[in-house]
Structure formats: structure tokens, C-alpha cells
């Protein structure tokens, strides 16, 4: 049974000394049922949010997020042109923890609703570039993963082989993905700080400007293309605006190799969904992933552009991949990532 806002307010009061709550309300937009959460108004005019995970997946994600937020010190945050959630306190409850954060205002926007041009798309590109421009040293000092380009390649290969070992991966996809990781020309890159789990839902927006970025559980040093594959699901003008802003801010080229890796990561989301279903022993998820893989094969064979490597056939268009990933087994209205901790580079090596 879900905890009431009043119960959550009491937990928040025990987590944060001197927290004076003047009002409470539920926060149903948080985590698609993975958290009990509430917004609390305080007597000093501020708003905080309290969250209690209701599944092991959410517990793991929240714990990882907390480690990352602590690593994002005041000095690091000052380098970012947007806000990051502020941890305020925690209290034990029922084998997990209630976590209290400062509430960040703003609206979520669906990736397909990002307008063309340099406005919001440009702001998103600048925001991601700012993350990738952070000094890498703080990540290792916090005990978070620091992956070289070779390790990113190795873990991607391990993910592909894990999916292949299920016996459920179509041969056509297995071979194309293997060809992509065998093409070492696209794996020559400089690792950067990455969020590691960015989607459109990660951003809070006001007046076509990114004001906050949420969800830091996969913070690490790794392949910057991991943070950019979802941008390619935008309409072409918006994608160009975001990538152009990103490239100009970082003064780097989002070249063909960069885009090819981003496309590969998008396709591999289906493999991650399959492995997640096997891990949690949910045949419904497995069946859904198999259906998505079959659809991916059909669409790839009907597409004649954007090869993953010089050795592969055509890749599925990114918007088609993302459209399939928007579906979930059972209740199609709930978001798949909310029930699935993002699989990251180091996770895939042990999947």
C-alpha cells in the first residue's frame, strides 16, 4: 500500500532536522509507481520532495543517484548552467530509506515535442556539453566508474555476447552488432564525464531553456555518445540544433563515428530490455523484447541508409528504435525505464 503524503512528511521531518512542514501533496509524476513520493511546502516558503523506493530496482537506482549527487560538489555544480537536485537528508524506513531533496521546478517535455531551431534544442545541447566538459578527476575520487575507450568497447561487446547467449537474439542483429564493435575505427574517442542515463525525462525546462537535470545514478567517465543517442529521435531540425550547440560548446566534431556509436547504443537498448527480463525472470518482458528484436530486424532490412560500420548492413532509424522502446509489457502507458535500472557500460560486462 502506498504511503500517504502525511506519512512521508513525518519521515521527511525525521530525516531533516528543523524541517517545518506547512503543507503536503502527492507527487504522482515521480517514477511511474517505483517510488512513494510527496511534495512538502515549508514554513520558510521553500518546497522539498521526499521519496521512498518501493522496489529493489528503485532502491538501487536511488542509492546510486545519492552517491553521484554527493560527488557533484558545490564547485562542480558551479560549472553547470543548470540546477542539480540537492540532497537534504535521509531516514530509514522498512528496509530502505526515505530521501529528501530540494524540489526543482520546471516541466518535462517529450523528445518528439522539442521544437526545431536553436531554442530548446540548443539549450539541451549546451547542457550535455557542460556535463561532458567537467573535469574527470572528481568521478574517480568519488569511487565512480572511470572507463577508457577500450573498456567501453569491451563492455559493449560483452553486452552483445550476453544477449547472443540467450539464444533469442536474431542472427542478423548479432552479426551486425558484432561487425560494429569489430570496426575499431569508430571506437577512437576521448572519454568524458557522462550522465550515463540521459533521456528527455532527465530535463526540466522553463521558457525553452534547460533549468535542471535529474537522474544521476549512472554518473561516470565513459563514451560521450551514450548521452546523445536519444537526441537522434528528435525531428531532424531539432537534432541538428542540439548537436550543433553541443559541438560548438565543446569545440568538437560530432562526426560519423560519433553518430554511429550513438546509433548502436540506441539499438542495444532492446538487448538491455531482453537481459533485464531474463534477470528478473519475467517472461512477459522477455517476450516483449523478442518481439521488439524481430521488429528491429524487419525495419533494418527495409532501411537502406546509415550503416553502423563499413561491414554492416543498414541500421534502423533512431526514431523507430525509440518508438519501440516507448512500449512496455502489460500497461503500455507506463514508462519502461521506471521499472528498469539503466544498464551501463560496466554492468554489461557482467550481465
Short mmCIF file of C-alpha atoms in Angstrom, two decimals:
data_model
loop_
_atom_site.label_atom_id
_atom_site.label_comp_id
_atom_site.label_asym_id
_atom_site.label_seq_id
_atom_site.Cartn_x
_atom_site.Cartn_y
_atom_site.Cartn_z
CA UNK A 1 0.00 0.00 0.00
CA UNK A 2 1.32 3.42 -0.93
CA UNK A 3 2.44 5.69 1.89
CA UNK A 4 0.30 8.79 2.33
CA UNK A 5 1.72 12.31 1.98
CA UNK A 6 1.31 12.79 5.73
CA UNK A 7 3.35 9.65 6.44
CA UNK A 8 6.01 10.83 4.02
CA UNK A 9 6.02 14.25 5.68
CA UNK A 10 6.72 12.61 9.03
CA UNK A 11 9.60 10.67 7.50
CA UNK A 12 10.98 13.88 5.98
CA UNK A 13 10.82 15.61 9.35
CA UNK A 14 12.88 12.83 10.89
CA UNK A 15 15.36 12.99 8.00
CA UNK A 16 15.94 16.75 8.05
CA UNK A 17 16.40 18.48 11.42
CA UNK A 18 14.38 21.65 11.82
CA UNK A 19 12.26 20.95 8.73
CA UNK A 20 8.99 22.79 9.36
CA UNK A 21 6.34 21.39 7.03
CA UNK A 22 3.34 23.62 6.33
CA UNK A 23 1.65 21.60 3.58
CA UNK A 24 1.79 18.30 1.72
CA UNK A 25 0.63 16.94 -1.61
CA UNK A 26 1.23 13.77 -3.57
CA UNK A 27 3.68 13.67 -6.42
CA UNK A 28 2.29 11.14 -8.87
CA UNK A 29 4.67 12.08 -11.70
CA UNK A 30 7.62 10.53 -9.89
CA UNK A 31 8.95 7.21 -11.19
CA UNK A 32 5.76 5.67 -12.62
CA UNK A 33 4.97 3.86 -9.37
CA UNK A 34 8.54 3.00 -8.42
CA UNK A 35 8.51 5.48 -5.54
CA UNK A 36 6.15 6.75 -2.89
CA UNK A 37 6.74 10.48 -3.05
CA UNK A 38 5.30 13.77 -1.92
CA UNK A 39 5.96 17.47 -2.27
CA UNK A 40 6.23 19.31 1.04
CA UNK A 41 5.84 23.04 1.49
CA UNK A 42 7.93 24.51 4.31
CA UNK A 43 7.23 27.46 6.53
CA UNK A 44 10.15 29.39 5.04
CA UNK A 45 8.49 29.29 1.62
CA UNK A 46 10.53 26.50 0.06
CA UNK A 47 9.43 23.16 -1.39
CA UNK A 48 11.13 19.81 -0.86
CA UNK A 49 10.42 16.36 -2.22
CA UNK A 50 10.60 13.13 -0.25
CA UNK A 51 10.88 9.76 -1.99
CA UNK A 52 10.78 6.17 -0.75
CA UNK A 53 11.59 3.41 -3.26
CA UNK A 54 9.05 0.60 -3.45
CA UNK A 55 11.12 -1.90 -5.44
CA UNK A 56 14.68 -3.20 -5.39
CA UNK A 57 15.29 -1.61 -8.78
CA UNK A 58 14.27 1.80 -7.45
CA UNK A 59 16.28 1.27 -4.25
CA UNK A 60 19.42 0.51 -6.26
CA UNK A 61 18.86 3.46 -8.55
CA UNK A 62 18.23 5.87 -5.69
CA UNK A 63 21.33 4.69 -3.83
CA UNK A 64 23.47 5.19 -6.93
CA UNK A 65 21.90 8.58 -7.51
CA UNK A 66 22.73 9.62 -3.97
CA UNK A 67 26.41 8.68 -4.40
CA UNK A 68 26.54 10.73 -7.59
CA UNK A 69 24.84 13.78 -6.06
CA UNK A 70 27.36 13.75 -3.22
CA UNK A 71 30.16 13.65 -5.80
CA UNK A 72 28.71 16.72 -7.50
CA UNK A 73 30.19 19.20 -5.07
CA UNK A 74 29.42 22.90 -4.99
CA UNK A 75 32.49 23.57 -7.12
CA UNK A 76 31.49 21.04 -9.75
CA UNK A 77 27.88 22.27 -9.82
CA UNK A 78 29.09 25.83 -10.35
CA UNK A 79 30.42 24.72 -13.75
CA UNK A 80 26.96 23.63 -14.90
CA UNK A 81 24.43 26.01 -16.49
CA UNK A 82 21.52 24.22 -14.81
CA UNK A 83 20.47 23.01 -11.37
CA UNK A 84 21.06 19.54 -9.94
CA UNK A 85 18.96 18.07 -7.09
CA UNK A 86 20.26 18.90 -3.62
CA UNK A 87 20.32 16.11 -1.05
CA UNK A 88 18.92 17.31 2.27
CA UNK A 89 18.62 14.22 4.44
CA UNK A 90 17.56 10.60 4.82
CA UNK A 91 15.72 8.38 7.28
CA UNK A 92 15.44 4.56 7.46
CA UNK A 93 12.07 3.03 6.72
CA UNK A 94 11.08 -0.59 6.15
CA UNK A 95 14.46 -1.84 4.97
CA UNK A 96 15.06 1.12 2.67
CA UNK A 97 15.45 4.88 3.04
CA UNK A 98 13.34 7.97 2.66
CA UNK A 99 15.43 10.59 0.87
CA UNK A 100 14.65 14.30 0.98
CA UNK A 101 15.78 16.63 -1.80
CA UNK A 102 15.24 20.25 -2.64
CA UNK A 103 12.46 20.42 -5.22
CA UNK A 104 13.39 21.80 -8.62
CA UNK A 105 10.61 23.46 -10.65
CA UNK A 106 10.18 23.03 -14.37
CA UNK A 107 8.36 20.94 -16.93
CA UNK A 108 9.27 17.73 -18.71
CA UNK A 109 8.99 17.67 -22.47
CA UNK A 110 8.67 14.67 -24.77
CA UNK A 111 11.52 14.21 -27.21
CA UNK A 112 9.17 14.47 -30.19
CA UNK A 113 7.90 17.80 -28.89
CA UNK A 114 11.28 19.54 -28.92
CA UNK A 115 10.74 22.31 -31.48
CA UNK A 116 13.08 22.80 -34.43
CA UNK A 117 15.67 25.54 -34.24
CA UNK A 118 18.26 26.59 -31.73
CA UNK A 119 15.97 27.35 -28.77
CA UNK A 120 15.26 24.40 -26.52
CA UNK A 121 17.26 22.03 -28.73
CA UNK A 122 20.26 24.30 -28.43
CA UNK A 123 19.83 24.55 -24.67
CA UNK A 124 19.78 20.76 -24.42
CA UNK A 125 22.96 20.53 -26.49
CA UNK A 126 24.69 23.14 -24.33
CA UNK A 127 23.60 21.33 -21.15
CA UNK A 128 25.01 17.98 -22.27
CA UNK A 129 28.21 19.64 -23.43
CA UNK A 130 28.63 21.20 -19.99
CA UNK A 131 28.41 17.75 -18.37
CA UNK A 132 30.99 16.36 -20.78
CA UNK A 133 33.33 19.29 -20.13
CA UNK A 134 33.53 18.61 -16.38
CA UNK A 135 36.95 17.57 -15.05
CA UNK A 136 37.14 13.78 -14.90
CA UNK A 137 39.15 13.61 -11.67
CA UNK A 138 36.18 14.03 -9.30
CA UNK A 139 34.48 10.94 -10.69
CA UNK A 140 37.32 8.60 -9.76
CA UNK A 141 37.78 10.32 -6.41
CA UNK A 142 34.15 9.53 -5.61
CA UNK A 143 34.69 5.86 -6.41
CA UNK A 144 32.53 6.01 -9.53
CA UNK A 145 33.44 4.14 -12.73
CA UNK A 146 36.16 5.56 -14.96
CA UNK A 147 36.21 3.73 -18.30
CA UNK A 148 38.70 4.04 -21.12
CA UNK A 149 37.62 3.86 -24.78
CA UNK A 150 38.89 0.28 -24.87
CA UNK A 151 36.84 -0.61 -21.80
CA UNK A 152 33.72 0.97 -23.33
CA UNK A 153 34.27 -1.18 -26.42
CA UNK A 154 34.88 -4.29 -24.31
CA UNK A 155 31.76 -3.81 -22.23
CA UNK A 156 29.64 -3.15 -25.32
CA UNK A 157 30.99 -6.37 -26.81
CA UNK A 158 30.14 -8.19 -23.56
CA UNK A 159 26.58 -6.85 -23.72
CA UNK A 160 26.17 -8.13 -27.27
CA UNK A 161 27.54 -11.55 -26.34
CA UNK A 162 25.30 -11.71 -23.26
CA UNK A 163 22.29 -11.06 -25.48
CA UNK A 164 23.52 -13.64 -28.00
CA UNK A 165 23.96 -16.25 -25.26
CA UNK A 166 20.22 -16.15 -24.54
CA UNK A 167 19.58 -17.82 -27.89
CA UNK A 168 16.89 -15.22 -28.54
CA UNK A 169 18.93 -12.67 -30.48
CA UNK A 170 18.29 -12.82 -34.26
CA UNK A 171 21.43 -13.76 -36.17
CA UNK A 172 21.12 -10.70 -38.39
CA UNK A 173 21.31 -8.37 -35.39
CA UNK A 174 24.03 -10.38 -33.69
CA UNK A 175 26.23 -10.24 -36.77
CA UNK A 176 25.66 -6.53 -37.41
CA UNK A 177 26.38 -5.63 -33.81
CA UNK A 178 29.48 -7.81 -33.82
CA UNK A 179 30.64 -6.12 -37.00
CA UNK A 180 30.09 -2.72 -35.40
CA UNK A 181 32.29 -3.49 -32.39
CA UNK A 182 34.87 -5.09 -34.67
CA UNK A 183 35.18 -1.82 -36.60
CA UNK A 184 37.75 -0.20 -34.33
CA UNK A 185 37.77 2.97 -36.42
CA UNK A 186 34.55 4.12 -34.74
CA UNK A 187 35.88 3.46 -31.23
CA UNK A 188 38.63 6.06 -31.24
CA UNK A 189 37.37 8.71 -28.83
CA UNK A 190 38.27 10.61 -25.69
CA UNK A 191 36.16 9.52 -22.69
CA UNK A 192 34.42 12.30 -20.78
CA UNK A 193 32.26 12.71 -17.72
CA UNK A 194 28.80 11.47 -18.73
CA UNK A 195 25.44 11.30 -17.02
CA UNK A 196 25.10 7.82 -18.48
CA UNK A 197 21.30 7.59 -18.42
CA UNK A 198 20.02 10.71 -20.17
CA UNK A 199 16.61 10.76 -21.79
CA UNK A 200 14.17 13.57 -22.46
CA UNK A 201 12.71 12.90 -18.98
CA UNK A 202 16.05 13.89 -17.43
CA UNK A 203 15.49 17.56 -18.26
CA UNK A 204 13.36 20.19 -16.60
CA UNK A 205 12.54 23.08 -18.88
CA UNK A 206 11.26 26.63 -18.50
CA UNK A 207 10.85 29.08 -21.40
CA UNK A 208 12.70 26.79 -23.84
CA UNK A 209 15.70 26.61 -21.52
CA UNK A 210 17.02 23.64 -19.57
CA UNK A 211 16.84 24.63 -15.91
CA UNK A 212 17.68 21.30 -14.23
CA UNK A 213 18.91 17.79 -14.98
CA UNK A 214 17.60 14.88 -12.89
CA UNK A 215 18.71 11.28 -12.51
CA UNK A 216 22.47 10.87 -11.95
CA UNK A 217 22.60 7.20 -10.95
CA UNK A 218 24.87 6.27 -13.87
CA UNK A 219 27.38 9.13 -13.49
CA UNK A 220 30.79 8.00 -14.70
CA UNK A 221 33.60 8.66 -17.15
CA UNK A 222 32.77 6.94 -20.42
CA UNK A 223 31.68 7.35 -24.03
CA UNK A 224 30.01 10.74 -24.62
CA UNK A 225 27.88 9.14 -27.34
CA UNK A 226 25.98 7.33 -24.56
CA UNK A 227 24.41 10.65 -23.59
CA UNK A 228 23.50 11.63 -27.13
CA UNK A 229 21.81 8.66 -28.80
CA UNK A 230 18.32 9.72 -27.70
CA UNK A 231 18.79 13.15 -29.35
CA UNK A 232 18.61 11.47 -32.73
CA UNK A 233 14.95 10.67 -32.03
CA UNK A 234 14.14 14.37 -32.35
CA UNK A 235 12.88 15.77 -35.60
CA UNK A 236 15.88 16.44 -37.88
CA UNK A 237 15.92 20.20 -37.33
CA UNK A 238 15.85 19.86 -33.56
CA UNK A 239 18.51 17.13 -33.61
CA UNK A 240 20.73 19.33 -35.77
CA UNK A 241 20.21 22.23 -33.38
CA UNK A 242 21.10 20.15 -30.33
CA UNK A 243 24.15 18.53 -31.92
CA UNK A 244 25.30 21.84 -33.36
CA UNK A 245 25.09 23.53 -29.96
CA UNK A 246 26.86 20.58 -28.37
CA UNK A 247 29.67 20.67 -30.93
CA UNK A 248 30.16 24.43 -30.70
CA UNK A 249 30.21 24.42 -26.90
CA UNK A 250 32.75 21.60 -26.67
CA UNK A 251 34.55 22.64 -29.86
CA UNK A 252 34.49 19.07 -31.11
CA UNK A 253 33.10 17.37 -34.19
CA UNK A 254 30.05 15.12 -33.86
CA UNK A 255 31.45 13.11 -36.76
CA UNK A 256 30.19 9.96 -38.42
CA UNK A 257 31.98 7.70 -35.93
CA UNK A 258 30.34 9.56 -33.05
CA UNK A 259 26.90 9.18 -34.60
CA UNK A 260 27.46 5.52 -35.42
CA UNK A 261 28.20 4.72 -31.79
CA UNK A 262 25.14 6.68 -30.69
CA UNK A 263 23.01 4.68 -33.12
CA UNK A 264 24.47 1.41 -31.89
CA UNK A 265 23.66 2.33 -28.28
CA UNK A 266 20.09 3.07 -29.32
CA UNK A 267 19.67 -0.37 -30.87
CA UNK A 268 21.29 -2.05 -27.89
CA UNK A 269 18.55 -0.69 -25.63
CA UNK A 270 16.45 -3.57 -26.95
CA UNK A 271 19.15 -6.05 -25.93
CA UNK A 272 19.25 -4.50 -22.47
CA UNK A 273 15.48 -4.91 -22.19
CA UNK A 274 15.85 -8.58 -23.08
CA UNK A 275 18.59 -9.11 -20.49
CA UNK A 276 16.55 -7.28 -17.88
CA UNK A 277 13.64 -9.63 -18.48
CA UNK A 278 15.91 -12.63 -18.06
CA UNK A 279 17.46 -11.19 -14.91
CA UNK A 280 14.12 -10.61 -13.18
CA UNK A 281 12.64 -13.84 -14.62
CA UNK A 282 9.74 -12.02 -16.23
CA UNK A 283 8.66 -13.92 -19.32
CA UNK A 284 6.33 -11.10 -20.33
CA UNK A 285 9.30 -8.74 -20.62
CA UNK A 286 11.34 -11.38 -22.46
CA UNK A 287 8.52 -11.95 -24.95
CA UNK A 288 8.15 -8.23 -25.45
CA UNK A 289 11.89 -7.85 -26.09
CA UNK A 290 11.86 -10.72 -28.58
CA UNK A 291 9.00 -9.06 -30.46
CA UNK A 292 10.95 -5.80 -30.49
CA UNK A 293 14.07 -7.56 -31.79
CA UNK A 294 12.05 -9.14 -34.59
CA UNK A 295 10.64 -5.74 -35.47
CA UNK A 296 14.14 -4.31 -35.42
CA UNK A 297 15.30 -6.92 -37.94
CA UNK A 298 12.35 -6.19 -40.24
CA UNK A 299 12.92 -2.46 -40.11
CA UNK A 300 16.66 -2.75 -40.64
CA UNK A 301 16.18 -4.84 -43.76
CA UNK A 302 13.75 -2.25 -45.13
CA UNK A 303 16.14 0.64 -44.40
CA UNK A 304 18.97 1.39 -46.79
CA UNK A 305 20.86 4.19 -45.02
CA UNK A 306 23.14 4.84 -42.05
CA UNK A 307 25.34 1.75 -41.76
CA UNK A 308 26.75 1.01 -38.31
CA UNK A 309 30.13 0.18 -39.81
CA UNK A 310 31.66 -0.39 -43.18
CA UNK A 311 30.96 -4.10 -42.71
CA UNK A 312 27.33 -3.92 -41.64
CA UNK A 313 24.07 -3.51 -43.40
CA UNK A 314 21.71 -0.58 -42.82
CA UNK A 315 20.77 0.46 -39.30
CA UNK A 316 17.26 1.03 -38.08
CA UNK A 317 16.37 4.69 -37.97
CA UNK A 318 16.81 6.05 -34.45
CA UNK A 319 13.24 7.29 -34.18
CA UNK A 320 11.99 3.79 -34.97
CA UNK A 321 14.17 2.31 -32.22
CA UNK A 322 12.96 4.87 -29.71
CA UNK A 323 9.34 4.36 -30.74
CA UNK A 324 9.65 0.65 -29.98
CA UNK A 325 11.34 1.35 -26.65
CA UNK A 326 8.45 3.57 -25.61
CA UNK A 327 6.33 0.40 -25.36
CA UNK A 328 6.27 -1.71 -22.23
CA UNK A 329 4.78 -5.09 -21.47
CA UNK A 330 1.38 -5.08 -19.80
CA UNK A 331 0.38 -1.48 -19.16
CA UNK A 332 1.64 0.35 -22.24
CA UNK A 333 1.06 3.72 -20.61
CA UNK A 334 3.84 3.31 -18.06
CA UNK A 335 7.42 4.14 -18.95
CA UNK A 336 9.81 1.22 -19.36
CA UNK A 337 12.85 2.88 -17.75
CA UNK A 338 10.99 3.47 -14.49
CA UNK A 339 10.90 -0.25 -13.87
CA UNK A 340 14.31 -0.96 -15.23
CA UNK A 341 17.56 0.37 -13.86
CA UNK A 342 19.60 1.67 -16.78
CA UNK A 343 22.21 -0.88 -17.86
CA UNK A 344 25.54 0.89 -18.08
CA UNK A 345 28.89 0.04 -19.61
CA UNK A 346 30.34 -1.67 -16.56
CA UNK A 347 27.07 -3.52 -15.84
CA UNK A 348 27.03 -5.10 -19.26
CA UNK A 349 30.33 -6.82 -18.67
CA UNK A 350 28.74 -8.96 -16.01
CA UNK A 351 25.24 -9.31 -17.44
#
